[in-house]
mmCIF file of C-alpha atoms in Angstrom:
data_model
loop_
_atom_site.group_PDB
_atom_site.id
_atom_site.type_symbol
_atom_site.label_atom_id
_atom_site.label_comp_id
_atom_site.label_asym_id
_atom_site.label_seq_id
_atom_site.Cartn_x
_atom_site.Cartn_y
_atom_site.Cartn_z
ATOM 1 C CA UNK A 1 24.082 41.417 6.977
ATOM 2 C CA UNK A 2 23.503 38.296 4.991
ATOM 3 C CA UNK A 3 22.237 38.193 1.699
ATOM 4 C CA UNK A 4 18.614 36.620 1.142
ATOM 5 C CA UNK A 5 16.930 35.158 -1.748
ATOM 6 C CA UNK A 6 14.748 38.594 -1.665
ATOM 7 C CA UNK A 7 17.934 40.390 -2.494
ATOM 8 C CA UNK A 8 18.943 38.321 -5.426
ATOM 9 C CA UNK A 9 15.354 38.178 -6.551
ATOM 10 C CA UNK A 10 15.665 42.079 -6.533
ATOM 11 C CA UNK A 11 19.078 42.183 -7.886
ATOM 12 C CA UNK A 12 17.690 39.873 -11.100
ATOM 13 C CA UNK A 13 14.797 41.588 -11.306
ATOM 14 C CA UNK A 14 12.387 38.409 -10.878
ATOM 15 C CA UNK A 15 10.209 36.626 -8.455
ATOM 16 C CA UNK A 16 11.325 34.344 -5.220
ATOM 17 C CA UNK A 17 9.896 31.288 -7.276
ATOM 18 C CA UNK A 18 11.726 31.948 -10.267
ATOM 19 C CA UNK A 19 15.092 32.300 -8.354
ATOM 20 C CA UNK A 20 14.072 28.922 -6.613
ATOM 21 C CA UNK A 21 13.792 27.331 -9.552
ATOM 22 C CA UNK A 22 16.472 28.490 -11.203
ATOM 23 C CA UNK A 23 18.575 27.139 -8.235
ATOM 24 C CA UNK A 24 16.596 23.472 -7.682
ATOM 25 C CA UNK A 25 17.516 23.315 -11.320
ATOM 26 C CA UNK A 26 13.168 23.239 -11.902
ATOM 27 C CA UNK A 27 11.721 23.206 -15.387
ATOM 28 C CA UNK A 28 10.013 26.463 -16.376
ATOM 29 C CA UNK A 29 12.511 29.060 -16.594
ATOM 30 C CA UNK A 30 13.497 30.555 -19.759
ATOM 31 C CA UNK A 31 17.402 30.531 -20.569
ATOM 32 C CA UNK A 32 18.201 34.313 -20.364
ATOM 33 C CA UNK A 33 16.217 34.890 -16.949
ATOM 34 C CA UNK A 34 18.189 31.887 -15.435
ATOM 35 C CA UNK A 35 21.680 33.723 -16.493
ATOM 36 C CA UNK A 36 20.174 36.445 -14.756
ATOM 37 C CA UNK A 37 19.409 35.035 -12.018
ATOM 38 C CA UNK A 38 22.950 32.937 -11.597
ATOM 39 C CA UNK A 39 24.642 36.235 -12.306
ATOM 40 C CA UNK A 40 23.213 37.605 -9.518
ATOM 41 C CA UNK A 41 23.206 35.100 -7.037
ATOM 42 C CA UNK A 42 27.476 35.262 -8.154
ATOM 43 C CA UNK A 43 27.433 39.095 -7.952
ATOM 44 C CA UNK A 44 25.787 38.980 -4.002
ATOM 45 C CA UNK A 45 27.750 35.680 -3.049
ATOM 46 C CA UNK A 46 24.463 34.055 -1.769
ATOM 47 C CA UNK A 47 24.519 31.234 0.225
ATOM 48 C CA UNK A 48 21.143 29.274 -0.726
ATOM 49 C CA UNK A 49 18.351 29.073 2.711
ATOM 50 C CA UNK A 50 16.324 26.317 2.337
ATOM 51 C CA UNK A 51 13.715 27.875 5.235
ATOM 52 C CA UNK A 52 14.100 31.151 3.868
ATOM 53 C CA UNK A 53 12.591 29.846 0.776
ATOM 54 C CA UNK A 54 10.189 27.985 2.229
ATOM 55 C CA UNK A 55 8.583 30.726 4.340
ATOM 56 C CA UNK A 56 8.667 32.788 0.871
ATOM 57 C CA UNK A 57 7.404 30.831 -1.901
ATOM 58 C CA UNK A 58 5.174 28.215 0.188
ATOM 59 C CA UNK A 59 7.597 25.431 -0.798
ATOM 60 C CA UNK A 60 9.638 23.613 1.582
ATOM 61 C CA UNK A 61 11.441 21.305 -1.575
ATOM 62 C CA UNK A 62 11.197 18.566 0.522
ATOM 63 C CA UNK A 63 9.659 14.890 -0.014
ATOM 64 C CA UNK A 64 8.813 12.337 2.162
ATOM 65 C CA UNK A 65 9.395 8.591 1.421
ATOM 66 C CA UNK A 66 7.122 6.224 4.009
ATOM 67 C CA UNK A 67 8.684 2.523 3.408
ATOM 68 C CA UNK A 68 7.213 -0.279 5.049
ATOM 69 C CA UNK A 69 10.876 -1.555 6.197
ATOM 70 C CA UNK A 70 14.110 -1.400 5.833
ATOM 71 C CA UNK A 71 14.760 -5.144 5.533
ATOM 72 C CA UNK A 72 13.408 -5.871 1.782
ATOM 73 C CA UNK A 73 16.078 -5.008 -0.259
ATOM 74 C CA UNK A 74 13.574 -4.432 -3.261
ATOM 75 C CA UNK A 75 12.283 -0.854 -1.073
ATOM 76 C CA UNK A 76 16.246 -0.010 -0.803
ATOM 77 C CA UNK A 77 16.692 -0.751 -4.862
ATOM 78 C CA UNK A 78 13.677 1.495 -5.490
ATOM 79 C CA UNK A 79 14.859 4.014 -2.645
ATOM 80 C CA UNK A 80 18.225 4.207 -4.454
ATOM 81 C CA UNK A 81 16.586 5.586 -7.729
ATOM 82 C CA UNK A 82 14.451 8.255 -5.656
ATOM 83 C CA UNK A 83 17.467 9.291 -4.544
ATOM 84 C CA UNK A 84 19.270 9.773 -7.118
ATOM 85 C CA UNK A 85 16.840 11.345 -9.158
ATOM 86 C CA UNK A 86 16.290 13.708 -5.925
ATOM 87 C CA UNK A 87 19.341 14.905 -5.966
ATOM 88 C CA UNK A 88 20.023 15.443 -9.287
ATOM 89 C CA UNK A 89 17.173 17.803 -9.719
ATOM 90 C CA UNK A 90 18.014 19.616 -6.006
ATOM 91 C CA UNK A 91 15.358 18.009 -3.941
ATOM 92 C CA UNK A 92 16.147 17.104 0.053
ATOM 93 C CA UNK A 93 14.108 13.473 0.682
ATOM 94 C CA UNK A 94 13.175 12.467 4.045
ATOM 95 C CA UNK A 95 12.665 8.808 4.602
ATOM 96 C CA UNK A 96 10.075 7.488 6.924
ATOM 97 C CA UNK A 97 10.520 3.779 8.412
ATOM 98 C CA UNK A 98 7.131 2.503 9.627
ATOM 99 C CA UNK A 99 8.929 -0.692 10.751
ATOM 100 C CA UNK A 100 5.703 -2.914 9.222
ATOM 101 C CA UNK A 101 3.484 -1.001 11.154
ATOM 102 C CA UNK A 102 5.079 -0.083 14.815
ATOM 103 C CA UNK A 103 6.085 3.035 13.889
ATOM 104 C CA UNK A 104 3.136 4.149 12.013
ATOM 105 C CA UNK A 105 2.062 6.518 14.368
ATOM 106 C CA UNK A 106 5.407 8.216 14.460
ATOM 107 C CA UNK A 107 5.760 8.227 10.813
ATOM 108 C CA UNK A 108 2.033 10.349 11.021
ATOM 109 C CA UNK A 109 3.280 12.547 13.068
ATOM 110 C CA UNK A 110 6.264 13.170 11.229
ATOM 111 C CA UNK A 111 4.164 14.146 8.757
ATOM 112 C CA UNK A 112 2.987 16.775 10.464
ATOM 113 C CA UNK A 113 6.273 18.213 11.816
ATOM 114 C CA UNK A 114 8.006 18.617 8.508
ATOM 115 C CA UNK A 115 6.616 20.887 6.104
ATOM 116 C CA UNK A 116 6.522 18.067 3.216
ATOM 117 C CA UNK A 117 6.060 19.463 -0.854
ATOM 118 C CA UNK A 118 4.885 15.642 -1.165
ATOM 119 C CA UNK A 119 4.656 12.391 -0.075
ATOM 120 C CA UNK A 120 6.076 8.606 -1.684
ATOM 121 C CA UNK A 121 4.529 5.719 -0.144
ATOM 122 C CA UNK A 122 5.442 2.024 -1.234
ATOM 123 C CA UNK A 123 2.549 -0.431 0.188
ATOM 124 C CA UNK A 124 0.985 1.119 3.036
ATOM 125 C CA UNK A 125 -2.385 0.210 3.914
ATOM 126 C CA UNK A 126 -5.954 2.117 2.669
ATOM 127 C CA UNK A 127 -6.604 3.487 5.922
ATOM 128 C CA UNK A 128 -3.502 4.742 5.876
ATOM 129 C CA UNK A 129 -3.454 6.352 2.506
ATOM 130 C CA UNK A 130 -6.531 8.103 3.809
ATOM 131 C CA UNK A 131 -4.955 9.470 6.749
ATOM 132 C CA UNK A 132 -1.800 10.227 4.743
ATOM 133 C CA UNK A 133 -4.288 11.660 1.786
ATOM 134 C CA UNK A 134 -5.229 14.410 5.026
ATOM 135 C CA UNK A 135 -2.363 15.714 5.423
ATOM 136 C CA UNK A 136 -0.286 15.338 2.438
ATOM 137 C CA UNK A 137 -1.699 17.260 -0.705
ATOM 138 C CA UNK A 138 0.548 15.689 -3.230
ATOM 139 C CA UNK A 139 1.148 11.692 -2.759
ATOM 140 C CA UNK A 140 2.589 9.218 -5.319
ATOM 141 C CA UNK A 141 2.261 5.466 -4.814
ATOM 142 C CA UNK A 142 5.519 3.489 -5.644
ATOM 143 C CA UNK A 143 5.004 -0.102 -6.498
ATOM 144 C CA UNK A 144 1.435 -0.499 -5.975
ATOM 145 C CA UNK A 145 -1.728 1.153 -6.874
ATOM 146 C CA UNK A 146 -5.691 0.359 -5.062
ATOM 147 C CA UNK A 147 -7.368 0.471 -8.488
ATOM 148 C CA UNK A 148 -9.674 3.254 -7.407
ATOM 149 C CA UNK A 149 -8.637 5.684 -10.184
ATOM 150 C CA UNK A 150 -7.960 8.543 -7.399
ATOM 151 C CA UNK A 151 -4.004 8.151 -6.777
ATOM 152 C CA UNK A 152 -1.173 8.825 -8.780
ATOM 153 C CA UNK A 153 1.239 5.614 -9.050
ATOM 154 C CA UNK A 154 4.155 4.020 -10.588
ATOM 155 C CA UNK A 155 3.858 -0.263 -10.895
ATOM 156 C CA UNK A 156 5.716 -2.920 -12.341
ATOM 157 C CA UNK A 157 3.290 -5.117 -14.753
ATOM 158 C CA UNK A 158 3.024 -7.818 -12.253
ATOM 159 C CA UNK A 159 0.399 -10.267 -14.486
ATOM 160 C CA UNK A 160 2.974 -10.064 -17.100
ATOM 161 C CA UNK A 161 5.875 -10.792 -14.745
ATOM 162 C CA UNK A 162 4.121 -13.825 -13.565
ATOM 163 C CA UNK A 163 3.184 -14.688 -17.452
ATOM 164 C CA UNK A 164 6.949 -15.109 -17.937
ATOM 165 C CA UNK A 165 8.196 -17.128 -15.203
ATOM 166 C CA UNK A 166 5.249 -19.255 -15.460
ATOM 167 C CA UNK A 167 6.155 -19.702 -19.396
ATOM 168 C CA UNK A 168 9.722 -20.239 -17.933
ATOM 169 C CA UNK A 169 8.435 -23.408 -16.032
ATOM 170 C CA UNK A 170 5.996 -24.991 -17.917
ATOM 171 C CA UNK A 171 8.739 -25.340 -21.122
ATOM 172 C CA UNK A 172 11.101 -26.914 -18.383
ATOM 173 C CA UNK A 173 8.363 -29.829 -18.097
ATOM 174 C CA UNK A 174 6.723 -28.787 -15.096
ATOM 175 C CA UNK A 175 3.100 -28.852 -14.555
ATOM 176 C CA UNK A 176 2.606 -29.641 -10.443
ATOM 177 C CA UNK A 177 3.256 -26.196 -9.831
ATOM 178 C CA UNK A 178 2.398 -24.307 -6.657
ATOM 179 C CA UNK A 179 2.403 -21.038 -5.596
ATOM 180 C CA UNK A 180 3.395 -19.478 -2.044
ATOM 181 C CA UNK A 181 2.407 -16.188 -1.582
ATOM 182 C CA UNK A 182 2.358 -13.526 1.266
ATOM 183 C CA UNK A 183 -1.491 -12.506 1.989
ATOM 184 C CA UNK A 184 -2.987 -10.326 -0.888
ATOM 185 C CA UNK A 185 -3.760 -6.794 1.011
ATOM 186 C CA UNK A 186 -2.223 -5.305 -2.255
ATOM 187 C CA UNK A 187 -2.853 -5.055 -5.529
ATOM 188 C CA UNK A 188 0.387 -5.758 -7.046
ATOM 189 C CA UNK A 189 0.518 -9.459 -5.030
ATOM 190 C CA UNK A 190 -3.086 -9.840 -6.139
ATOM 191 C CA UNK A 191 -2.280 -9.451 -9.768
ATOM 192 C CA UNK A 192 0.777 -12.104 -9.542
ATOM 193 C CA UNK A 193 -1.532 -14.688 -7.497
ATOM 194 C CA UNK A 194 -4.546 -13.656 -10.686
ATOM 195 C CA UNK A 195 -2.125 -14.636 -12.905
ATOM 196 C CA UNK A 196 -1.038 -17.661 -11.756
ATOM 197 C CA UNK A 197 -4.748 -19.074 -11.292
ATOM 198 C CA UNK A 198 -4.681 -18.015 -15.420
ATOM 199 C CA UNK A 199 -1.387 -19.394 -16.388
ATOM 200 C CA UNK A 200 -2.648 -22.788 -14.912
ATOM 201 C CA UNK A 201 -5.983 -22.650 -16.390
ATOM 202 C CA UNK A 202 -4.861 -21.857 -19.995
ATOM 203 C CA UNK A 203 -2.392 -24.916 -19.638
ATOM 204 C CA UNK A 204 -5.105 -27.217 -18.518
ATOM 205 C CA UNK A 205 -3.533 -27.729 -14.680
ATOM 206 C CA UNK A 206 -6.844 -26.366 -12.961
ATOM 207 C CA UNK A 207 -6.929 -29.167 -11.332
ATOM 208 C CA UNK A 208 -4.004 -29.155 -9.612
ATOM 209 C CA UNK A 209 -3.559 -25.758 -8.947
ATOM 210 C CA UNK A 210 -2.381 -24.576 -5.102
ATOM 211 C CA UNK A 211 -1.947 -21.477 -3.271
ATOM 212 C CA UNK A 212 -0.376 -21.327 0.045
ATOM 213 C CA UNK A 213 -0.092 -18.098 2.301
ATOM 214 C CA UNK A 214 2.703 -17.208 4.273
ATOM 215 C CA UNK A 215 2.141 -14.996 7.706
ATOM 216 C CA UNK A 216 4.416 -11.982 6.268
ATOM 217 C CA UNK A 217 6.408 -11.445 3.567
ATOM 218 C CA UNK A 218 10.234 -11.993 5.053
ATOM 219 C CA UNK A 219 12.713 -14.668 4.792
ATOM 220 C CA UNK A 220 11.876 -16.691 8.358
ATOM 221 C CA UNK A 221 8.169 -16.843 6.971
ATOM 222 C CA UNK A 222 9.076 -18.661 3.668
ATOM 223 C CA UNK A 223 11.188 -20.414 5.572
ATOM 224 C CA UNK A 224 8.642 -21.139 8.080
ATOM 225 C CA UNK A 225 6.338 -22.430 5.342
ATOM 226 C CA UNK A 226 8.706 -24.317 3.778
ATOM 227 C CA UNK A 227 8.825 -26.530 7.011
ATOM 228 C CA UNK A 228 5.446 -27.248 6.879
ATOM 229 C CA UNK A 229 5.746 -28.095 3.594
ATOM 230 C CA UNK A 230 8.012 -30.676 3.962
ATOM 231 C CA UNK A 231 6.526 -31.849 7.145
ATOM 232 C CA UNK A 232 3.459 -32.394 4.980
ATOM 233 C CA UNK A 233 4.933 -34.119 2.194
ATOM 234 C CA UNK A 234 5.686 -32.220 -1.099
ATOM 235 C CA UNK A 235 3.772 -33.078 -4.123
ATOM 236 C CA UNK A 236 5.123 -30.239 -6.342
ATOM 237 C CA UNK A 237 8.132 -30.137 -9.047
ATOM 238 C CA UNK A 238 8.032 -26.192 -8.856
ATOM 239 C CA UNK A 239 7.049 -23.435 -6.445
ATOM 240 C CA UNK A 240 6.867 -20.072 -7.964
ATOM 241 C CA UNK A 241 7.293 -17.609 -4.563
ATOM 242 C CA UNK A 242 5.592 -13.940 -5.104
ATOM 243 C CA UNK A 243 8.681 -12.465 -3.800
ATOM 244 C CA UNK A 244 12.714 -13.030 -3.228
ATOM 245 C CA UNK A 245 12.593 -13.065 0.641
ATOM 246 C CA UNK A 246 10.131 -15.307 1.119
ATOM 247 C CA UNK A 247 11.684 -17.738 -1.750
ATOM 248 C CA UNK A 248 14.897 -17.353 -0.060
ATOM 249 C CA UNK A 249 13.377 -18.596 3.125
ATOM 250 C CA UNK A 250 11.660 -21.244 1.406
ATOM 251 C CA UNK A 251 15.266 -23.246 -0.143
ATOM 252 C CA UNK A 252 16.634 -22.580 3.124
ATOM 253 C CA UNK A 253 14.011 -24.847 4.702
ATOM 254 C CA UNK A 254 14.142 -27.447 1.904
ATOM 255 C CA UNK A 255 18.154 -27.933 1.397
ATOM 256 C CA UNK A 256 17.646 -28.374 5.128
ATOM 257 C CA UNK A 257 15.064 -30.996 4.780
ATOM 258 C CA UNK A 258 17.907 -32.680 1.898
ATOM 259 C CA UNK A 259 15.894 -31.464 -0.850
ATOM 260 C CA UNK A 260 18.502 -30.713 -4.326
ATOM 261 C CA UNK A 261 17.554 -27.320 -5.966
ATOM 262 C CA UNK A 262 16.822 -27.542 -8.677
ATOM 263 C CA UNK A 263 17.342 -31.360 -9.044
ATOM 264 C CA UNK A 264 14.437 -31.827 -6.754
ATOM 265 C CA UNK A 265 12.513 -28.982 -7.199
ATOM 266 C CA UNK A 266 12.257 -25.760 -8.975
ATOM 267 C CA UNK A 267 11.895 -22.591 -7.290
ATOM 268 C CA UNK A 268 11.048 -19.205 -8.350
ATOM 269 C CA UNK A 269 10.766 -15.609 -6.964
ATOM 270 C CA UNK A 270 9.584 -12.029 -7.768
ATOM 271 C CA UNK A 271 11.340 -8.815 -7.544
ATOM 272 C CA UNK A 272 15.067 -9.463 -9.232
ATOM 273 C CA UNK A 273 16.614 -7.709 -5.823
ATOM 274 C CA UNK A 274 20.332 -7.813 -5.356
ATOM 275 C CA UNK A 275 19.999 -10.563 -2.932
ATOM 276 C CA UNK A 276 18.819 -13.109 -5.656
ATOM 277 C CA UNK A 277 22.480 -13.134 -7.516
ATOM 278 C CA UNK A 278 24.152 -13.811 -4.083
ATOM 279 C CA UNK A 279 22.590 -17.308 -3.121
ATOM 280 C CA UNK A 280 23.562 -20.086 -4.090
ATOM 281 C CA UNK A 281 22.403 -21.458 -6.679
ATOM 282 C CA UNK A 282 21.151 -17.542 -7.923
ATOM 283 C CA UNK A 283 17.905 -17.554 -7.743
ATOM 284 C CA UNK A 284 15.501 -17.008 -10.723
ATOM 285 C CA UNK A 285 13.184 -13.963 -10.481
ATOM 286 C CA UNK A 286 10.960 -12.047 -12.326
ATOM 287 C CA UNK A 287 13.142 -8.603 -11.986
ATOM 288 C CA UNK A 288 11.105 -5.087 -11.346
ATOM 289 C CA UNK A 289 12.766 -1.836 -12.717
ATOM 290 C CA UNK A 290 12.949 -0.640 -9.740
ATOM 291 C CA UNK A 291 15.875 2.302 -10.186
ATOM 292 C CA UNK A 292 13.555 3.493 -13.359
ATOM 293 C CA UNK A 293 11.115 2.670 -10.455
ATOM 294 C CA UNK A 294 12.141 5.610 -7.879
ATOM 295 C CA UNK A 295 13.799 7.873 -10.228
ATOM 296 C CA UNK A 296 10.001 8.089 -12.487
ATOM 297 C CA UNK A 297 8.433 8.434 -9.048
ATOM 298 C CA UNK A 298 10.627 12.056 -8.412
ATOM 299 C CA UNK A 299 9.591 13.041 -12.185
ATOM 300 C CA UNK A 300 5.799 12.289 -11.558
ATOM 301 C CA UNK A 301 5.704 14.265 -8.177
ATOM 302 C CA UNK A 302 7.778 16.996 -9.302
ATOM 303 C CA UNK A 303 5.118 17.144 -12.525
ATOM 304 C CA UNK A 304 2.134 17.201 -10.210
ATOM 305 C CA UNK A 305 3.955 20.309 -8.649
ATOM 306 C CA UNK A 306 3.673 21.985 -11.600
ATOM 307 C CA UNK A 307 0.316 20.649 -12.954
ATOM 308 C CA UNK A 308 -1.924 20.476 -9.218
ATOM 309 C CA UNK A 309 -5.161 20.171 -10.862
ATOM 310 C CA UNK A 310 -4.044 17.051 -13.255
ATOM 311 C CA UNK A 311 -5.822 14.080 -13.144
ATOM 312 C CA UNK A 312 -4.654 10.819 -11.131
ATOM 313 C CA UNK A 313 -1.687 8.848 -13.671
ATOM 314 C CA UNK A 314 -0.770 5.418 -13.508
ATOM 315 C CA UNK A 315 2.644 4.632 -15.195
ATOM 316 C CA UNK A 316 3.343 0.751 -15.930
ATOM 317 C CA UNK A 317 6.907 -0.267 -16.378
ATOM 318 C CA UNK A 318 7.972 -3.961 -17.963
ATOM 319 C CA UNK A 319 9.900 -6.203 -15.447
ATOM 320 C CA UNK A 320 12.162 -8.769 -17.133
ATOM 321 C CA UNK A 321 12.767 -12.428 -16.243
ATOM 322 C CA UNK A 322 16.130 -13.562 -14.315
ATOM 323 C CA UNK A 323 17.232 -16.727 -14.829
ATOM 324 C CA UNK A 324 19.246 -18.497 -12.058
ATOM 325 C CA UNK A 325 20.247 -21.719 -10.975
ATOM 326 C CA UNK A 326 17.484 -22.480 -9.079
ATOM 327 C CA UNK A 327 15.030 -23.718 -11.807
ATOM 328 C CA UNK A 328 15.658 -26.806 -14.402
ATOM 329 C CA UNK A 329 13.616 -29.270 -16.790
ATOM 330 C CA UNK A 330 12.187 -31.795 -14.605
ATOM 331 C CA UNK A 331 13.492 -34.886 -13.811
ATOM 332 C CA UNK A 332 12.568 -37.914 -15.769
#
């Protein structure tokens, strides 16, 4: 007959939850009871049962992570750190792909099937949160946050991010500078377009200040844009982009229109993803933390775990700026 986690509870003469704990390597557990408890799991030989804990102590120690895509490397970066973190501190992390919205209602309904401690979720909708919210008592939002005080979530400082870039390209000598942006459903992208409208301002360039909005927020719809652009006829020395992909996209479409970056023009991103170093010329981008990123979002949920009745937390980490080759002083 096997041994169960009932047996070495017994055996250390402590509860199911403490010997979970003591084995998910959990906070909360003094140092002689954990010796007791290792000492006994030793003495029986057990063989750790996920279920069988989960049917005893109400806990399954699994997480879900609902990611828009998998095609933005800046989710992957951030999924990295989650993890990592999840596995150093013994927790199993299921990852749910809503493919930008056909698969949300499989992801739903996965939500349902496994028995889920908590939930990450990096920029899903409001009526999805709400549905999510239903079903899902514990849910952390990575990346973003709705402003409405009631969810716990991790961000980068976006208006600062788009301070320093902006900084970056006014001292180069720039001042017809526009700014292409995927459509602001979220908070973060609203902050970075907020931002730019104040960067302008406080340098006098009201006047000339542009926004253009891409379709999505991939590399064929910068590039997509950038065609128009050109089509158009560009009347800009710089283009700050409120993400990599899309300012990927974007210098694809001009060096194929003959336009020299940065001779020509200046381009910018947001999100300092893996994929910026690799161009060519490396493309300057304000870079998110986004390891620190997933690996605080494990420590928040794991905190709420232990503290259910705590009030909503927002955590604000400092993103850094990148420079590449794809920004210079303009030409005289």
């Amino acid at each position: 007959m096997s041994v169960t986690i009932y047996d070495v509870a017994k055996e250390a003469g402590v509860s199911v939850a403490t010997v979970s704990r003591v084995i998910n390597q959990q906070p909360g557990v003094k140092t002689h009871t954990k010796q007791r408890v290792m000492n006994a799991v030793e003495k029986l030989k057990y063989q750790y049962n996920h279920a069988a804990v989960a049917l005893a102590t109400g806990k399954s120690n699994v997480i879900g992570l609902m990611l828009p895509n998998l095609q933005n490397p800046f989710y992957a970066e951030v999924a990295e750190g989650i993890y990592q973190e999840a596995m150093n501190r013994g927790v199993n992390v299921i990852t749910l792909n809503l493919m930008d919205g056909k698969n949300m209602d499989a992801g739903l309904r996965l939500l349902n099937q496994f028995s889920m401690d908590g939930l990450l979720a990096m920029d899903i909708s409001k009526d999805l949160l709400s549905k999510v919210e239903n079903l899902i008592e514990h849910v952390v939002l990575v990346g973003n946050d709705y402003l409405d005080g009631r969810t716990t979530c991790i961000v980068t400082d976006n208006f600062s991010g788009i301070q320093m870039v902006m900084r970056h390209l006014l001292s180069l000598g720039h001042t017809r500078i526009a700014l292409l942006s995927e459509k602001s459903e979220y908070n973060d992208v609203k902050d970075r377009i907020r931002a730019y409208y104040h960067c302008m301002e406080e340098a006098g360039l009201s006047e000339v200040r542009q926004v253009i909005y891409t379709d999505g927020s991939l590399i064929e719809d910068g590039e997509k844009e950038g065609e128009k652009w050109v089509r158009q006829g560009l009347d800009h020395t710089a283009i700050l982009v409120t993400n990599d992909m899309m300012a990927i996209g974007l210098i694809k479409a001009l060096k194929s229109a003959g336009k020299k970056i940065p001779e020509d023009i200046s381009v910018a991103g947001f999100d300092g993803t893996w994929v910026s170093a690799i161009v060519d010329p490396p493309l300057t981008s304000v870079a998110q933390p986004k390891f620190e990123m997933g690996t605080s979002a494990i420590s928040l949920i794991m905190e709420m775990f232990q503290s259910p009745l705590s009030t909503p937390r927002k955590i604000v980490l400092s993103p850094r700026l990148q420079i590449g080759g794809t920004t210079a002083a303009i030409q005289s």
